[in-house]
PDB file of C-alpha atoms in Angstrom:
ATOM      1  CA  ASP T   1     -75.882  92.129 -28.851  1.00  0.00           C
ATOM      2  CA  ALA T   2     -75.431  95.862 -28.482  1.00  0.00           C
ATOM      3  CA  LYS T   3     -73.611  97.517 -31.385  1.00  0.00           C
ATOM      4  CA  THR T   4     -70.855 100.091 -31.458  1.00  0.00           C
ATOM      5  CA  THR T   5     -70.133 102.735 -34.078  1.00  0.00           C
ATOM      6  CA  GLN T   6     -66.651 104.119 -34.683  1.00  0.00           C
ATOM      7  CA  PRO T   7     -65.154 106.348 -37.367  1.00  0.00           C
ATOM      8  CA  ASN T   8     -63.316 104.361 -40.020  1.00  0.00           C
ATOM      9  CA  SER T   9     -60.085 106.291 -39.681  1.00  0.00           C
ATOM     10  CA  MET T  10     -58.391 109.115 -37.817  1.00  0.00           C
ATOM     11  CA  GLU T  11     -55.066 110.890 -38.009  1.00  0.00           C
ATOM     12  CA  SER T  12     -52.957 112.392 -35.286  1.00  0.00           C
ATOM     13  CA  ASN T  13     -49.612 114.094 -35.014  1.00  0.00           C
ATOM     14  CA  GLU T  14     -46.907 112.415 -33.003  1.00  0.00           C
ATOM     15  CA  GLU T  15     -46.727 113.450 -29.339  1.00  0.00           C
ATOM     16  CA  GLU T  16     -50.200 114.984 -29.415  1.00  0.00           C
ATOM     17  CA  PRO T  17     -53.249 113.578 -27.581  1.00  0.00           C
ATOM     18  CA  VAL T  18     -55.695 111.439 -29.516  1.00  0.00           C
ATOM     19  CA  HIS T  19     -59.379 111.061 -28.737  1.00  0.00           C
ATOM     20  CA  LEU T  20     -60.991 108.024 -30.330  1.00  0.00           C
ATOM     21  CA  PRO T  21     -64.806 108.117 -30.099  1.00  0.00           C
ATOM     22  CA  CYS T  22     -67.260 105.244 -29.870  1.00  0.00           C
ATOM     23  CA  ASN T  23     -71.043 105.411 -29.939  1.00  0.00           C
ATOM     24  CA  HIS T  24     -73.081 102.678 -28.280  1.00  0.00           C
ATOM     25  CA  SER T  25     -76.579 104.086 -27.988  1.00  0.00           C
ATOM     26  CA  THR T  26     -78.193 100.680 -27.311  1.00  0.00           C
ATOM     27  CA  ILE T  27     -75.912  99.831 -24.398  1.00  0.00           C
ATOM     28  CA  SER T  28     -77.609  98.131 -21.465  1.00  0.00           C
ATOM     29  CA  GLY T  29     -76.922  98.706 -17.801  1.00  0.00           C
ATOM     30  CA  THR T  30     -74.742  95.610 -17.435  1.00  0.00           C
ATOM     31  CA  ASP T  31     -72.637  96.075 -20.585  1.00  0.00           C
ATOM     32  CA  TYR T  32     -68.950  96.712 -20.090  1.00  0.00           C
ATOM     33  CA  ILE T  33     -67.044  98.867 -22.591  1.00  0.00           C
ATOM     34  CA  HIS T  34     -63.767  97.374 -23.788  1.00  0.00           C
ATOM     35  CA  TRP T  35     -61.057  98.736 -26.052  1.00  0.00           C
ATOM     36  CA  TYR T  36     -58.563  96.631 -27.934  1.00  0.00           C
ATOM     37  CA  ARG T  37     -56.047  97.566 -30.562  1.00  0.00           C
ATOM     38  CA  GLN T  38     -54.467  95.595 -33.360  1.00  0.00           C
ATOM     39  CA  LEU T  39     -51.031  96.504 -34.602  1.00  0.00           C
ATOM     40  CA  PRO T  40     -50.160  95.546 -38.191  1.00  0.00           C
ATOM     41  CA  SER T  41     -49.822  91.781 -38.684  1.00  0.00           C
ATOM     42  CA  GLN T  42     -50.503  91.040 -35.019  1.00  0.00           C
ATOM     43  CA  GLY T  43     -53.372  89.775 -32.915  1.00  0.00           C
ATOM     44  CA  PRO T  44     -55.448  92.296 -30.976  1.00  0.00           C
ATOM     45  CA  GLU T  45     -54.214  93.422 -27.580  1.00  0.00           C
ATOM     46  CA  TYR T  46     -56.207  94.634 -24.607  1.00  0.00           C
ATOM     47  CA  VAL T  47     -56.082  98.364 -23.928  1.00  0.00           C
ATOM     48  CA  ILE T  48     -58.642  99.258 -21.278  1.00  0.00           C
ATOM     49  CA  HIS T  49     -62.211  98.649 -20.125  1.00  0.00           C
ATOM     50  CA  GLY T  50     -64.830 100.210 -17.882  1.00  0.00           C
ATOM     51  CA  LEU T  51     -68.466 100.147 -16.807  1.00  0.00           C
ATOM     52  CA  THR T  52     -69.551 103.592 -15.607  1.00  0.00           C
ATOM     53  CA  SER T  53     -66.615 105.544 -14.249  1.00  0.00           C
ATOM     54  CA  ASN T  54     -63.676 106.910 -16.179  1.00  0.00           C
ATOM     55  CA  VAL T  55     -60.648 104.623 -16.096  1.00  0.00           C
ATOM     56  CA  ASN T  56     -56.916 105.170 -16.433  1.00  0.00           C
ATOM     57  CA  ASN T  57     -54.047 102.763 -16.964  1.00  0.00           C
ATOM     58  CA  ARG T  58     -50.510 102.966 -18.266  1.00  0.00           C
ATOM     59  CA  MET T  59     -51.645 102.726 -21.870  1.00  0.00           C
ATOM     60  CA  ALA T  60     -54.649 105.043 -22.053  1.00  0.00           C
ATOM     61  CA  SER T  61     -57.671 106.628 -20.417  1.00  0.00           C
ATOM     62  CA  LEU T  62     -61.308 105.772 -20.993  1.00  0.00           C
ATOM     63  CA  ALA T  63     -63.896 108.505 -20.655  1.00  0.00           C
ATOM     64  CA  ILE T  64     -67.494 107.272 -20.425  1.00  0.00           C
ATOM     65  CA  ALA T  65     -70.415 109.617 -20.996  1.00  0.00           C
ATOM     66  CA  GLU T  66     -72.813 110.052 -18.122  1.00  0.00           C
ATOM     67  CA  ASP T  67     -75.633 108.353 -20.062  1.00  0.00           C
ATOM     68  CA  ARG T  68     -73.132 105.675 -21.209  1.00  0.00           C
ATOM     69  CA  LYS T  69     -74.259 106.003 -24.814  1.00  0.00           C
ATOM     70  CA  SER T  70     -70.763 106.953 -25.898  1.00  0.00           C
ATOM     71  CA  SER T  71     -67.179 106.657 -24.759  1.00  0.00           C
ATOM     72  CA  THR T  72     -63.780 108.001 -25.759  1.00  0.00           C
ATOM     73  CA  LEU T  73     -60.411 106.330 -25.669  1.00  0.00           C
ATOM     74  CA  ILE T  74     -57.691 108.853 -24.940  1.00  0.00           C
ATOM     75  CA  LEU T  75     -54.056 108.328 -25.838  1.00  0.00           C
ATOM     76  CA  HIS T  76     -52.253 111.103 -24.018  1.00  0.00           C
ATOM     77  CA  ARG T  77     -49.211 111.354 -26.295  1.00  0.00           C
ATOM     78  CA  ALA T  78     -49.435 109.451 -29.537  1.00  0.00           C
ATOM     79  CA  THR T  79     -46.310 107.742 -30.799  1.00  0.00           C
ATOM     80  CA  LEU T  80     -45.651 106.086 -34.133  1.00  0.00           C
ATOM     81  CA  ARG T  81     -46.048 102.734 -32.358  1.00  0.00           C
ATOM     82  CA  ASP T  82     -49.663 103.634 -31.558  1.00  0.00           C
ATOM     83  CA  ALA T  83     -50.613 103.374 -35.224  1.00  0.00           C
ATOM     84  CA  ALA T  84     -53.149 100.543 -35.196  1.00  0.00           C
ATOM     85  CA  VAL T  85     -56.807  99.654 -35.566  1.00  0.00           C
ATOM     86  CA  TYR T  86     -58.683 100.419 -32.360  1.00  0.00           C
ATOM     87  CA  TYR T  87     -61.796  98.426 -31.517  1.00  0.00           C
ATOM     88  CA  CYS T  88     -64.559  99.441 -29.129  1.00  0.00           C
ATOM     89  CA  ILE T  89     -66.484  96.419 -27.863  1.00  0.00           C
ATOM     90  CA  LEU T  90     -69.412  95.853 -25.532  1.00  0.00           C
ATOM     91  CA  SER T  91     -69.784  92.768 -23.388  1.00  0.00           C
ATOM     92  CA  THR T  92     -72.655  91.895 -21.124  1.00  0.00           C
ATOM     93  CA  SER T  93     -71.923  91.188 -17.485  1.00  0.00           C
ATOM     94  CA  GLY T  94     -71.663  87.461 -16.974  1.00  0.00           C
ATOM     95  CA  THR T  95     -70.561  86.730 -20.526  1.00  0.00           C
ATOM     96  CA  TYR T  96     -67.263  87.066 -22.308  1.00  0.00           C
ATOM     97  CA  LYS T  97     -68.640  86.941 -25.811  1.00  0.00           C
ATOM     98  CA  TYR T  98     -66.961  89.881 -27.515  1.00  0.00           C
ATOM     99  CA  ILE T  99     -68.287  91.063 -30.856  1.00  0.00           C
ATOM    100  CA  PHE T 100     -65.740  93.169 -32.731  1.00  0.00           C
ATOM    101  CA  GLY T 101     -66.788  95.858 -35.186  1.00  0.00           C
ATOM    102  CA  THR T 102     -64.573  97.244 -37.943  1.00  0.00           C
ATOM    103  CA  GLY T 103     -62.721  99.628 -35.630  1.00  0.00           C
ATOM    104  CA  THR T 104     -60.912 102.917 -36.226  1.00  0.00           C
ATOM    105  CA  ARG T 105     -57.638 102.908 -38.091  1.00  0.00           C
ATOM    106  CA  LEU T 106     -55.349 105.436 -36.392  1.00  0.00           C
ATOM    107  CA  LYS T 107     -52.553 106.947 -38.416  1.00  0.00           C
ATOM    108  CA  VAL T 108     -49.852 108.795 -36.499  1.00  0.00           C
ATOM    109  CA  LEU T 109     -47.907 111.390 -38.433  1.00  0.00           C
ATOM    110  CA  ALA T 110     -44.261 112.085 -37.610  1.00  0.00           C
TER     111      ALA T 110
ATOM    112  CA  ASN M   1     -45.529  81.832 -19.661  1.00  0.00           C
ATOM    113  CA  ALA M   2     -45.892  81.248 -23.371  1.00  0.00           C
ATOM    114  CA  GLY M   3     -49.341  82.921 -23.392  1.00  0.00           C
ATOM    115  CA  VAL M   4     -51.602  81.772 -26.232  1.00  0.00           C
ATOM    116  CA  THR M   5     -49.873  79.544 -28.762  1.00  0.00           C
ATOM    117  CA  GLN M   6     -51.397  78.881 -32.154  1.00  0.00           C
ATOM    118  CA  THR M   7     -50.161  76.314 -34.644  1.00  0.00           C
ATOM    119  CA  PRO M   8     -49.551  76.268 -37.520  1.00  0.00           C
ATOM    120  CA  LYS M   9     -48.754  79.880 -38.393  1.00  0.00           C
ATOM    121  CA  PHE M  10     -49.457  79.307 -42.091  1.00  0.00           C
ATOM    122  CA  GLN M  11     -51.440  76.655 -43.908  1.00  0.00           C
ATOM    123  CA  VAL M  12     -52.604  76.030 -47.455  1.00  0.00           C
ATOM    124  CA  LEU M  13     -55.485  73.602 -47.965  1.00  0.00           C
ATOM    125  CA  LYS M  14     -57.259  72.281 -50.995  1.00  0.00           C
ATOM    126  CA  THR M  15     -61.013  72.634 -51.199  1.00  0.00           C
ATOM    127  CA  GLY M  16     -62.690  69.784 -49.373  1.00  0.00           C
ATOM    128  CA  GLN M  17     -59.764  68.962 -47.107  1.00  0.00           C
ATOM    129  CA  SER M  18     -60.178  68.989 -43.360  1.00  0.00           C
ATOM    130  CA  MET M  19     -57.750  70.195 -40.728  1.00  0.00           C
ATOM    131  CA  THR M  20     -57.457  71.279 -37.129  1.00  0.00           C
ATOM    132  CA  LEU M  21     -56.055  74.595 -35.982  1.00  0.00           C
ATOM    133  CA  GLN M  22     -54.445  74.218 -32.605  1.00  0.00           C
ATOM    134  CA  CYS M  23     -54.699  76.682 -29.725  1.00  0.00           C
ATOM    135  CA  ALA M  24     -53.104  76.229 -26.320  1.00  0.00           C
ATOM    136  CA  GLN M  25     -52.754  78.543 -23.339  1.00  0.00           C
ATOM    137  CA  ASP M  26     -50.709  78.076 -20.189  1.00  0.00           C
ATOM    138  CA  MET M  27     -52.369  80.746 -18.058  1.00  0.00           C
ATOM    139  CA  ASN M  28     -55.163  78.558 -16.667  1.00  0.00           C
ATOM    140  CA  HIS M  29     -57.747  80.801 -18.324  1.00  0.00           C
ATOM    141  CA  GLU M  30     -61.317  79.565 -18.243  1.00  0.00           C
ATOM    142  CA  TYR M  31     -62.561  81.435 -21.300  1.00  0.00           C
ATOM    143  CA  MET M  32     -61.341  80.827 -24.825  1.00  0.00           C
ATOM    144  CA  SER M  33     -62.553  82.046 -28.214  1.00  0.00           C
ATOM    145  CA  TRP M  34     -61.865  81.641 -31.902  1.00  0.00           C
ATOM    146  CA  TYR M  35     -62.122  84.559 -34.316  1.00  0.00           C
ATOM    147  CA  ARG M  36     -61.556  84.932 -38.024  1.00  0.00           C
ATOM    148  CA  GLN M  37     -60.395  88.099 -39.730  1.00  0.00           C
ATOM    149  CA  ASP M  38     -60.842  88.551 -43.449  1.00  0.00           C
ATOM    150  CA  PRO M  39     -58.637  91.062 -45.297  1.00  0.00           C
ATOM    151  CA  GLY M  40     -59.421  94.654 -44.295  1.00  0.00           C
ATOM    152  CA  MET M  41     -62.179  93.552 -41.940  1.00  0.00           C
ATOM    153  CA  GLY M  42     -62.727  93.336 -38.207  1.00  0.00           C
ATOM    154  CA  LEU M  43     -62.756  90.101 -36.244  1.00  0.00           C
ATOM    155  CA  ARG M  44     -65.784  87.805 -36.279  1.00  0.00           C
ATOM    156  CA  LEU M  45     -66.471  85.337 -33.492  1.00  0.00           C
ATOM    157  CA  ILE M  46     -66.648  81.691 -34.602  1.00  0.00           C
ATOM    158  CA  HIS M  47     -66.984  79.694 -31.370  1.00  0.00           C
ATOM    159  CA  TYR M  48     -66.218  80.269 -27.728  1.00  0.00           C
ATOM    160  CA  SER M  49     -65.897  78.277 -24.526  1.00  0.00           C
ATOM    161  CA  VAL M  50     -66.510  79.242 -20.911  1.00  0.00           C
ATOM    162  CA  GLY M  51     -64.696  76.205 -19.522  1.00  0.00           C
ATOM    163  CA  ALA M  52     -63.702  72.614 -20.170  1.00  0.00           C
ATOM    164  CA  GLY M  53     -66.594  70.694 -21.687  1.00  0.00           C
ATOM    165  CA  ILE M  54     -68.623  73.819 -22.503  1.00  0.00           C
ATOM    166  CA  THR M  55     -68.695  75.453 -25.933  1.00  0.00           C
ATOM    167  CA  ASP M  56     -71.088  77.706 -27.802  1.00  0.00           C
ATOM    168  CA  GLN M  57     -71.502  79.270 -31.222  1.00  0.00           C
ATOM    169  CA  GLY M  58     -70.510  82.768 -32.166  1.00  0.00           C
ATOM    170  CA  GLU M  59     -71.441  84.875 -35.201  1.00  0.00           C
ATOM    171  CA  VAL M  60     -70.085  82.621 -37.953  1.00  0.00           C
ATOM    172  CA  PRO M  61     -69.972  78.997 -36.729  1.00  0.00           C
ATOM    173  CA  ASN M  62     -70.930  77.177 -39.937  1.00  0.00           C
ATOM    174  CA  GLY M  63     -68.203  74.915 -41.282  1.00  0.00           C
ATOM    175  CA  TYR M  64     -66.307  74.784 -37.997  1.00  0.00           C
ATOM    176  CA  ASN M  65     -66.340  72.504 -34.980  1.00  0.00           C
ATOM    177  CA  VAL M  66     -64.744  72.959 -31.584  1.00  0.00           C
ATOM    178  CA  SER M  67     -64.274  70.968 -28.418  1.00  0.00           C
ATOM    179  CA  ARG M  68     -62.769  71.775 -25.048  1.00  0.00           C
ATOM    180  CA  SER M  69     -61.621  68.643 -23.275  1.00  0.00           C
ATOM    181  CA  THR M  70     -59.019  70.461 -21.150  1.00  0.00           C
ATOM    182  CA  THR M  71     -58.646  73.980 -19.817  1.00  0.00           C
ATOM    183  CA  GLU M  72     -55.480  74.473 -21.836  1.00  0.00           C
ATOM    184  CA  ASP M  73     -56.553  73.449 -25.339  1.00  0.00           C
ATOM    185  CA  PHE M  74     -59.260  74.700 -27.679  1.00  0.00           C
ATOM    186  CA  PRO M  75     -58.808  73.259 -31.183  1.00  0.00           C
ATOM    187  CA  LEU M  76     -60.795  74.520 -34.167  1.00  0.00           C
ATOM    188  CA  ARG M  77     -61.696  71.953 -36.833  1.00  0.00           C
ATOM    189  CA  LEU M  78     -62.517  72.793 -40.414  1.00  0.00           C
ATOM    190  CA  LEU M  79     -64.719  69.999 -41.635  1.00  0.00           C
ATOM    191  CA  SER M  80     -64.493  70.490 -45.410  1.00  0.00           C
ATOM    192  CA  ALA M  81     -62.453  73.541 -46.339  1.00  0.00           C
ATOM    193  CA  ALA M  82     -63.911  76.062 -48.774  1.00  0.00           C
ATOM    194  CA  PRO M  83     -62.274  79.115 -50.409  1.00  0.00           C
ATOM    195  CA  SER M  84     -64.601  81.320 -48.320  1.00  0.00           C
ATOM    196  CA  GLN M  85     -62.726  80.118 -45.237  1.00  0.00           C
ATOM    197  CA  THR M  86     -59.516  81.763 -46.418  1.00  0.00           C
ATOM    198  CA  SER M  87     -58.749  84.066 -43.517  1.00  0.00           C
ATOM    199  CA  VAL M  88     -56.528  84.746 -40.536  1.00  0.00           C
ATOM    200  CA  TYR M  89     -57.697  82.865 -37.466  1.00  0.00           C
ATOM    201  CA  PHE M  90     -57.074  84.142 -33.959  1.00  0.00           C
ATOM    202  CA  CYS M  91     -57.475  82.287 -30.703  1.00  0.00           C
ATOM    203  CA  ALA M  92     -57.885  84.195 -27.450  1.00  0.00           C
ATOM    204  CA  SER M  93     -58.209  83.390 -23.766  1.00  0.00           C
ATOM    205  CA  ARG M  94     -58.963  85.197 -20.511  1.00  0.00           C
ATOM    206  CA  ARG M  95     -59.561  84.456 -16.868  1.00  0.00           C
ATOM    207  CA  THR M  96     -62.789  84.855 -14.917  1.00  0.00           C
ATOM    208  CA  GLY M  97     -63.600  88.299 -13.654  1.00  0.00           C
ATOM    209  CA  PHE M  98     -64.092  91.645 -15.260  1.00  0.00           C
ATOM    210  CA  ASN M  99     -60.710  93.140 -14.443  1.00  0.00           C
ATOM    211  CA  TYR M 100     -58.960  91.153 -17.135  1.00  0.00           C
ATOM    212  CA  GLY M 101     -58.769  91.354 -20.879  1.00  0.00           C
ATOM    213  CA  TYR M 102     -58.387  88.696 -23.517  1.00  0.00           C
ATOM    214  CA  THR M 103     -54.919  87.569 -24.553  1.00  0.00           C
ATOM    215  CA  PHE M 104     -54.724  86.805 -28.252  1.00  0.00           C
ATOM    216  CA  GLY M 105     -52.458  84.447 -30.108  1.00  0.00           C
ATOM    217  CA  SER M 106     -50.431  85.560 -33.105  1.00  0.00           C
ATOM    218  CA  GLY M 107     -52.816  83.976 -35.585  1.00  0.00           C
ATOM    219  CA  THR M 108     -52.932  81.265 -38.251  1.00  0.00           C
ATOM    220  CA  ARG M 109     -53.059  82.445 -41.841  1.00  0.00           C
ATOM    221  CA  LEU M 110     -55.132  79.919 -43.809  1.00  0.00           C
ATOM    222  CA  THR M 111     -55.493  79.825 -47.575  1.00  0.00           C
ATOM    223  CA  VAL M 112     -57.955  77.462 -49.224  1.00  0.00           C
ATOM    224  CA  VAL M 113     -57.385  76.899 -52.931  1.00  0.00           C
TER     225      VAL M 113
END
């Protein structure tokens, strides 16, 4: 299974954009990139996913490097409720076996 | 829709006891998974299922059994509880297709003494 590497923690000021990086240098051509987040004392929740093109939804944007060896989750205006652990996950097309890493703990400062 | 329902929310077991963690979803999702999360750690995949009657092992399957007799239910059985199995257990489900994400339950906090 392809691995992902994320910083252990990041800080951001409230109402500022946040860019959460993820490296996945061993990604294969059929691996999808998924992002989930886990709020304190809750189960993870889906944020966004993509394959090759950048993706936007109501929660965030996903920017995927042209060589697909890295990606960035973008929160356009961080709020205190965005404080969570963010996980970058790869899944191979045709399977739904997600392997979580340790994620990035995002702290949002008021 | 109730989503993914896990029971119980909390459980204390003695070493050597067995028990079943229940997971049910009412979204007709084909795929279901069990994860465990130890304090301060990420989630680790225990077992998963791609449909009724089909299960497979994840990263840390030892000490756990699963079965999937219906689409809705995916119980996780601890055969002989050990203190190393103290963890928070999450069940998740999703539908077929790559435009959907997993929906997670709220977790079962298990302590083995």
